[in-house]
Tab-separated table of C-alpha atoms in Angstrom:
chain	number	residue	atom	x	y	z
H	1	SER	CA	-80.419	7.957	-74.081
H	2	ALA	CA	-77.728	6.371	-71.920
H	3	VAL	CA	-78.445	5.255	-68.385
H	4	ILE	CA	-76.138	6.068	-65.489
H	5	SER	CA	-76.681	4.115	-62.295
H	6	GLN	CA	-75.139	4.367	-58.862
H	7	LYS	CA	-75.077	1.885	-56.032
H	8	PRO	CA	-75.995	2.211	-53.259
H	9	SER	CA	-78.601	4.944	-53.567
H	10	ARG	CA	-78.227	5.734	-49.881
H	11	ASP	CA	-76.492	4.364	-46.811
H	12	ILE	CA	-76.033	5.031	-43.125
H	13	CYS	CA	-72.558	4.184	-41.878
H	14	GLN	CA	-70.637	4.245	-38.646
H	15	ARG	CA	-67.628	6.491	-38.263
H	16	GLY	CA	-64.323	4.820	-38.986
H	17	THR	CA	-65.756	2.502	-41.625
H	18	SER	CA	-65.461	2.706	-45.417
H	19	LEU	CA	-68.053	2.688	-48.183
H	20	THR	CA	-67.540	1.960	-51.868
H	21	ILE	CA	-69.891	3.625	-54.334
H	22	GLN	CA	-70.297	2.213	-57.830
H	23	CYS	CA	-71.095	4.127	-61.009
H	24	GLN	CA	-72.148	2.201	-64.097
H	25	VAL	CA	-72.895	3.622	-67.556
H	26	ASP	CA	-74.609	1.564	-70.217
H	27	SER	CA	-72.338	2.907	-72.973
H	28	GLN	CA	-68.681	3.807	-73.225
H	29	VAL	CA	-67.785	7.346	-72.192
H	30	THR	CA	-64.619	9.370	-72.477
H	31	MET	CA	-64.543	10.976	-69.052
H	32	MET	CA	-65.959	10.208	-65.622
H	33	PHE	CA	-65.970	12.465	-62.577
H	34	TRP	CA	-66.860	12.196	-58.915
H	35	TYR	CA	-68.458	15.100	-57.038
H	36	ARG	CA	-69.401	15.685	-53.438
H	37	GLN	CA	-72.323	17.818	-52.334
H	38	GLN	CA	-72.372	18.592	-48.647
H	39	PRO	CA	-75.724	19.510	-47.073
H	40	GLY	CA	-77.012	22.821	-48.375
H	41	GLN	CA	-73.964	23.340	-50.563
H	42	SER	CA	-73.082	23.278	-54.216
H	43	LEU	CA	-71.165	20.505	-55.949
H	44	THR	CA	-67.423	20.154	-55.451
H	45	LEU	CA	-65.310	18.031	-57.741
H	46	ILE	CA	-63.386	15.307	-55.934
H	47	ALA	CA	-61.473	13.824	-58.854
H	48	THR	CA	-61.407	12.812	-62.482
H	49	ALA	CA	-61.514	9.033	-62.835
H	50	ASN	CA	-58.989	8.027	-65.498
H	51	GLN	CA	-59.409	4.735	-67.289
H	52	GLY	CA	-56.489	2.441	-66.591
H	53	SER	CA	-54.512	4.918	-64.519
H	54	GLU	CA	-54.615	6.789	-61.236
H	55	ALA	CA	-57.346	9.348	-60.715
H	56	THR	CA	-56.584	13.062	-60.829
H	57	TYR	CA	-57.568	14.650	-57.522
H	58	GLU	CA	-58.620	18.227	-56.853
H	59	SER	CA	-57.064	20.340	-54.168
H	60	GLY	CA	-58.214	19.209	-50.763
H	61	PHE	CA	-58.910	15.623	-51.772
H	62	VAL	CA	-56.403	12.786	-51.436
H	63	ILE	CA	-56.206	9.252	-52.687
H	64	ASP	CA	-55.926	7.718	-49.222
H	65	LYS	CA	-59.291	9.190	-48.246
H	66	PHE	CA	-61.076	8.817	-51.597
H	67	PRO	CA	-59.545	5.962	-53.606
H	68	ILE	CA	-61.037	5.725	-57.083
H	69	SER	CA	-60.926	2.978	-59.661
H	70	ARG	CA	-61.916	3.003	-63.317
H	71	PRO	CA	-61.138	-0.376	-64.836
H	72	ASN	CA	-62.950	0.295	-68.128
H	73	LEU	CA	-64.896	2.928	-70.072
H	74	THR	CA	-68.255	2.168	-68.434
H	75	PHE	CA	-67.542	1.682	-64.727
H	76	SER	CA	-65.948	3.479	-61.797
H	77	THR	CA	-65.909	3.219	-58.020
H	78	LEU	CA	-65.332	5.794	-55.310
H	79	THR	CA	-64.460	4.681	-51.796
H	80	VAL	CA	-64.964	6.985	-48.843
H	81	SER	CA	-62.465	5.746	-46.284
H	82	ASN	CA	-62.311	6.054	-42.518
H	83	MET	CA	-65.533	8.016	-42.519
H	84	SER	CA	-66.453	10.805	-40.136
H	85	PRO	CA	-69.739	12.724	-39.807
H	86	GLU	CA	-68.218	15.455	-42.017
H	87	ASP	CA	-68.333	12.971	-44.909
H	88	SER	CA	-72.135	12.985	-44.804
H	89	SER	CA	-72.985	14.197	-48.298
H	90	ILE	CA	-74.479	13.291	-51.629
H	91	TYR	CA	-71.847	11.712	-53.867
H	92	LEU	CA	-72.476	11.972	-57.597
H	93	CYS	CA	-70.696	10.525	-60.570
H	94	SER	CA	-70.893	12.246	-63.928
H	95	VAL	CA	-69.815	11.374	-67.443
H	96	VAL	CA	-68.836	13.203	-70.604
H	97	GLY	CA	-69.129	11.701	-74.041
H	98	LEU	CA	-72.813	10.977	-74.344
H	99	ALA	CA	-75.179	12.769	-76.665
H	100	GLY	CA	-75.661	16.509	-76.419
H	101	PRO	CA	-73.539	19.647	-76.605
H	102	PRO	CA	-69.772	19.280	-76.151
H	103	GLU	CA	-68.518	19.054	-72.574
H	104	THR	CA	-72.025	18.255	-71.300
H	105	GLN	CA	-71.867	16.260	-68.104
H	106	TYR	CA	-74.627	13.813	-67.308
H	107	PHE	CA	-75.017	12.740	-63.737
H	108	GLY	CA	-75.929	9.567	-61.973
H	109	PRO	CA	-78.792	9.616	-59.459
H	110	GLY	CA	-76.412	10.160	-56.545
H	111	THR	CA	-75.597	8.309	-53.324
H	112	ARG	CA	-76.830	9.846	-50.070
H	113	LEU	CA	-74.412	9.042	-47.285
H	114	LEU	CA	-75.038	9.666	-43.604
H	115	VAL	CA	-72.201	8.982	-41.196
H	116	LEU	CA	-73.065	8.606	-37.529
F	1	ALA	CA	-59.965	30.920	-63.015
F	2	GLN	CA	-63.572	30.216	-63.862
F	3	LYS	CA	-66.144	31.633	-61.499
F	4	ILE	CA	-69.931	31.433	-61.358
F	5	THR	CA	-72.106	33.712	-59.246
F	6	GLN	CA	-75.750	33.052	-58.457
F	7	THR	CA	-76.967	35.859	-56.210
F	8	GLN	CA	-80.484	34.599	-55.499
F	9	PRO	CA	-80.471	32.016	-52.707
F	10	GLY	CA	-84.198	31.471	-53.091
F	11	MET	CA	-87.036	32.471	-55.379
F	12	PHE	CA	-90.809	32.099	-55.313
F	13	VAL	CA	-93.023	32.083	-58.380
F	14	GLN	CA	-96.732	31.607	-58.848
F	15	GLU	CA	-97.781	28.606	-60.865
F	16	LYS	CA	-98.122	29.382	-64.595
F	17	GLU	CA	-96.004	32.527	-64.357
F	18	ALA	CA	-92.485	33.008	-65.714
F	19	VAL	CA	-89.392	33.302	-63.540
F	20	THR	CA	-85.808	34.365	-64.213
F	21	LEU	CA	-82.883	32.855	-62.332
F	22	ASP	CA	-79.710	34.935	-62.450
F	23	CYS	CA	-76.213	33.744	-63.290
F	24	THR	CA	-73.089	35.774	-63.910
F	25	TYR	CA	-69.723	34.317	-64.742
F	26	ASP	CA	-66.087	35.179	-65.091
F	27	THR	CA	-63.735	33.549	-67.554
F	28	SER	CA	-60.757	34.532	-69.636
F	29	ASP	CA	-61.589	31.951	-72.288
F	30	GLN	CA	-62.713	33.262	-75.659
F	31	SER	CA	-64.824	30.211	-76.423
F	32	TYR	CA	-66.848	28.584	-73.702
F	33	GLY	CA	-70.193	27.096	-72.859
F	34	LEU	CA	-72.624	27.609	-70.021
F	35	PHE	CA	-74.854	24.962	-68.516
F	36	TRP	CA	-77.915	24.943	-66.304
F	37	TYR	CA	-78.859	21.968	-64.170
F	38	LYS	CA	-81.921	21.212	-62.063
F	39	GLN	CA	-81.655	19.280	-58.813
F	40	PRO	CA	-84.977	18.101	-57.339
F	41	SER	CA	-85.202	16.989	-53.740
F	42	SER	CA	-84.307	13.463	-54.903
F	43	GLY	CA	-80.754	14.695	-55.428
F	44	GLU	CA	-80.182	13.845	-59.060
F	45	MET	CA	-78.695	16.493	-61.336
F	46	ILE	CA	-80.668	17.004	-64.525
F	47	PHE	CA	-79.106	18.797	-67.488
F	48	LEU	CA	-81.505	21.479	-68.741
F	49	ILE	CA	-79.903	23.730	-71.317
F	50	TYR	CA	-76.609	24.786	-72.866
F	51	GLN	CA	-75.414	28.065	-74.350
F	52	GLY	CA	-72.265	28.354	-76.441
F	53	SER	CA	-70.469	31.670	-76.256
F	54	TYR	CA	-70.451	31.991	-80.043
F	55	ASP	CA	-74.029	30.896	-80.568
F	56	GLU	CA	-75.836	33.642	-82.417
F	57	GLN	CA	-79.159	32.986	-80.762
F	58	ASN	CA	-80.169	32.455	-77.176
F	59	ALA	CA	-80.677	28.792	-76.362
F	60	THR	CA	-84.176	27.459	-75.886
F	61	GLU	CA	-85.352	24.035	-74.755
F	62	GLY	CA	-89.075	23.698	-74.271
F	63	ARG	CA	-90.102	25.982	-71.393
F	64	TYR	CA	-86.477	26.823	-70.654
F	65	SER	CA	-84.605	29.627	-72.360
F	66	LEU	CA	-81.423	31.511	-71.730
F	67	ASN	CA	-81.101	35.274	-71.654
F	68	PHE	CA	-77.442	35.334	-72.671
F	69	GLN	CA	-75.680	38.698	-72.526
F	70	LYS	CA	-72.053	38.054	-73.374
F	71	ALA	CA	-70.810	41.599	-72.767
F	72	ARG	CA	-72.317	41.532	-69.290
F	73	LYS	CA	-71.147	37.944	-68.741
F	74	SER	CA	-74.581	36.862	-67.688
F	75	ALA	CA	-76.606	33.790	-68.633
F	76	ASN	CA	-79.955	33.987	-66.889
F	77	LEU	CA	-82.351	31.045	-67.053
F	78	VAL	CA	-85.964	31.841	-67.872
F	79	ILE	CA	-88.619	29.279	-67.027
F	80	SER	CA	-91.964	30.020	-68.624
F	81	ALA	CA	-95.367	28.794	-67.440
F	82	SER	CA	-94.004	27.489	-64.138
F	83	GLN	CA	-95.267	24.163	-62.872
F	84	LEU	CA	-95.243	22.684	-59.384
F	85	GLY	CA	-92.694	20.148	-60.597
F	86	ASP	CA	-90.260	22.983	-61.310
F	87	SER	CA	-89.683	23.392	-57.573
F	88	ALA	CA	-86.019	22.442	-57.176
F	89	MET	CA	-82.494	23.761	-56.828
F	90	TYR	CA	-81.031	25.228	-60.009
F	91	PHE	CA	-77.319	25.435	-60.735
F	92	CYS	CA	-75.432	27.395	-63.372
F	93	ALA	CA	-72.090	25.863	-64.422
F	94	LEU	CA	-69.058	26.744	-66.523
F	95	PRO	CA	-66.476	24.270	-67.866
F	96	SER	CA	-62.944	24.552	-66.620
F	97	TYR	CA	-59.780	22.836	-67.820
F	98	GLY	CA	-60.018	19.093	-68.221
F	99	ASN	CA	-63.759	19.282	-68.923
F	100	LYS	CA	-64.443	19.889	-65.246
F	101	LEU	CA	-67.503	21.925	-64.301
F	102	VAL	CA	-67.446	24.864	-61.918
F	103	PHE	CA	-70.841	25.324	-60.281
F	104	GLY	CA	-72.526	28.335	-58.767
F	105	ALA	CA	-74.036	28.257	-55.286
F	106	GLY	CA	-77.467	27.499	-56.694
F	107	THR	CA	-80.932	29.024	-56.399
F	108	ILE	CA	-83.843	27.274	-54.709
F	109	LEU	CA	-87.048	27.799	-56.669
F	110	ARG	CA	-90.426	27.251	-55.077
F	111	VAL	CA	-93.539	27.254	-57.258
F	112	LYS	CA	-96.725	28.237	-55.423
F	113	SER	CA	-100.160	26.951	-56.410
């Protein structure tokens, strides 16, 4: 089965700084997504990462705060910009297009972010 | 709009017993699928099982099975012979437009020895 990796696995950052999270898949996939999971909460979709074009953001999320790149069918990055303590969350990438039932999303291991 | 409701914030089950985690949903789609994911304390999201709305039989995957009642719009997850490693958060999810997933609030399961 395909492997999805994320870097870093966790980080502690100072407010006002930015962090870029990488998501790498070892096979080509059709769709990639970025989710945020705040402490004790469910997952919320940030955006769909589109290959070769601008990401599609969900309501409440903007490109200036969460710039996303997807240069090819196996890699994407999410940047959390100008961080505040409210950005402390688990950030997860997911992909569609691997084995399994249609529309099945497989997730990376997540990035735990703590902002001080 | 798609909506998922998980009404059990937390559940306890004795090791080796079965447990049912509830999930109800709302959708206007005629054809859809339902997913269950497990999230251990490590944070990763693990795909467990899928049920298609037109599948004639309830989905099963090892110790996991779905009690799918389409008329009631419920898709409850049954875990048989619970193990300590089953202790985790469990999420029910429904696809929305653009292949996005809408997640329920989740249920924390604790398996007691």
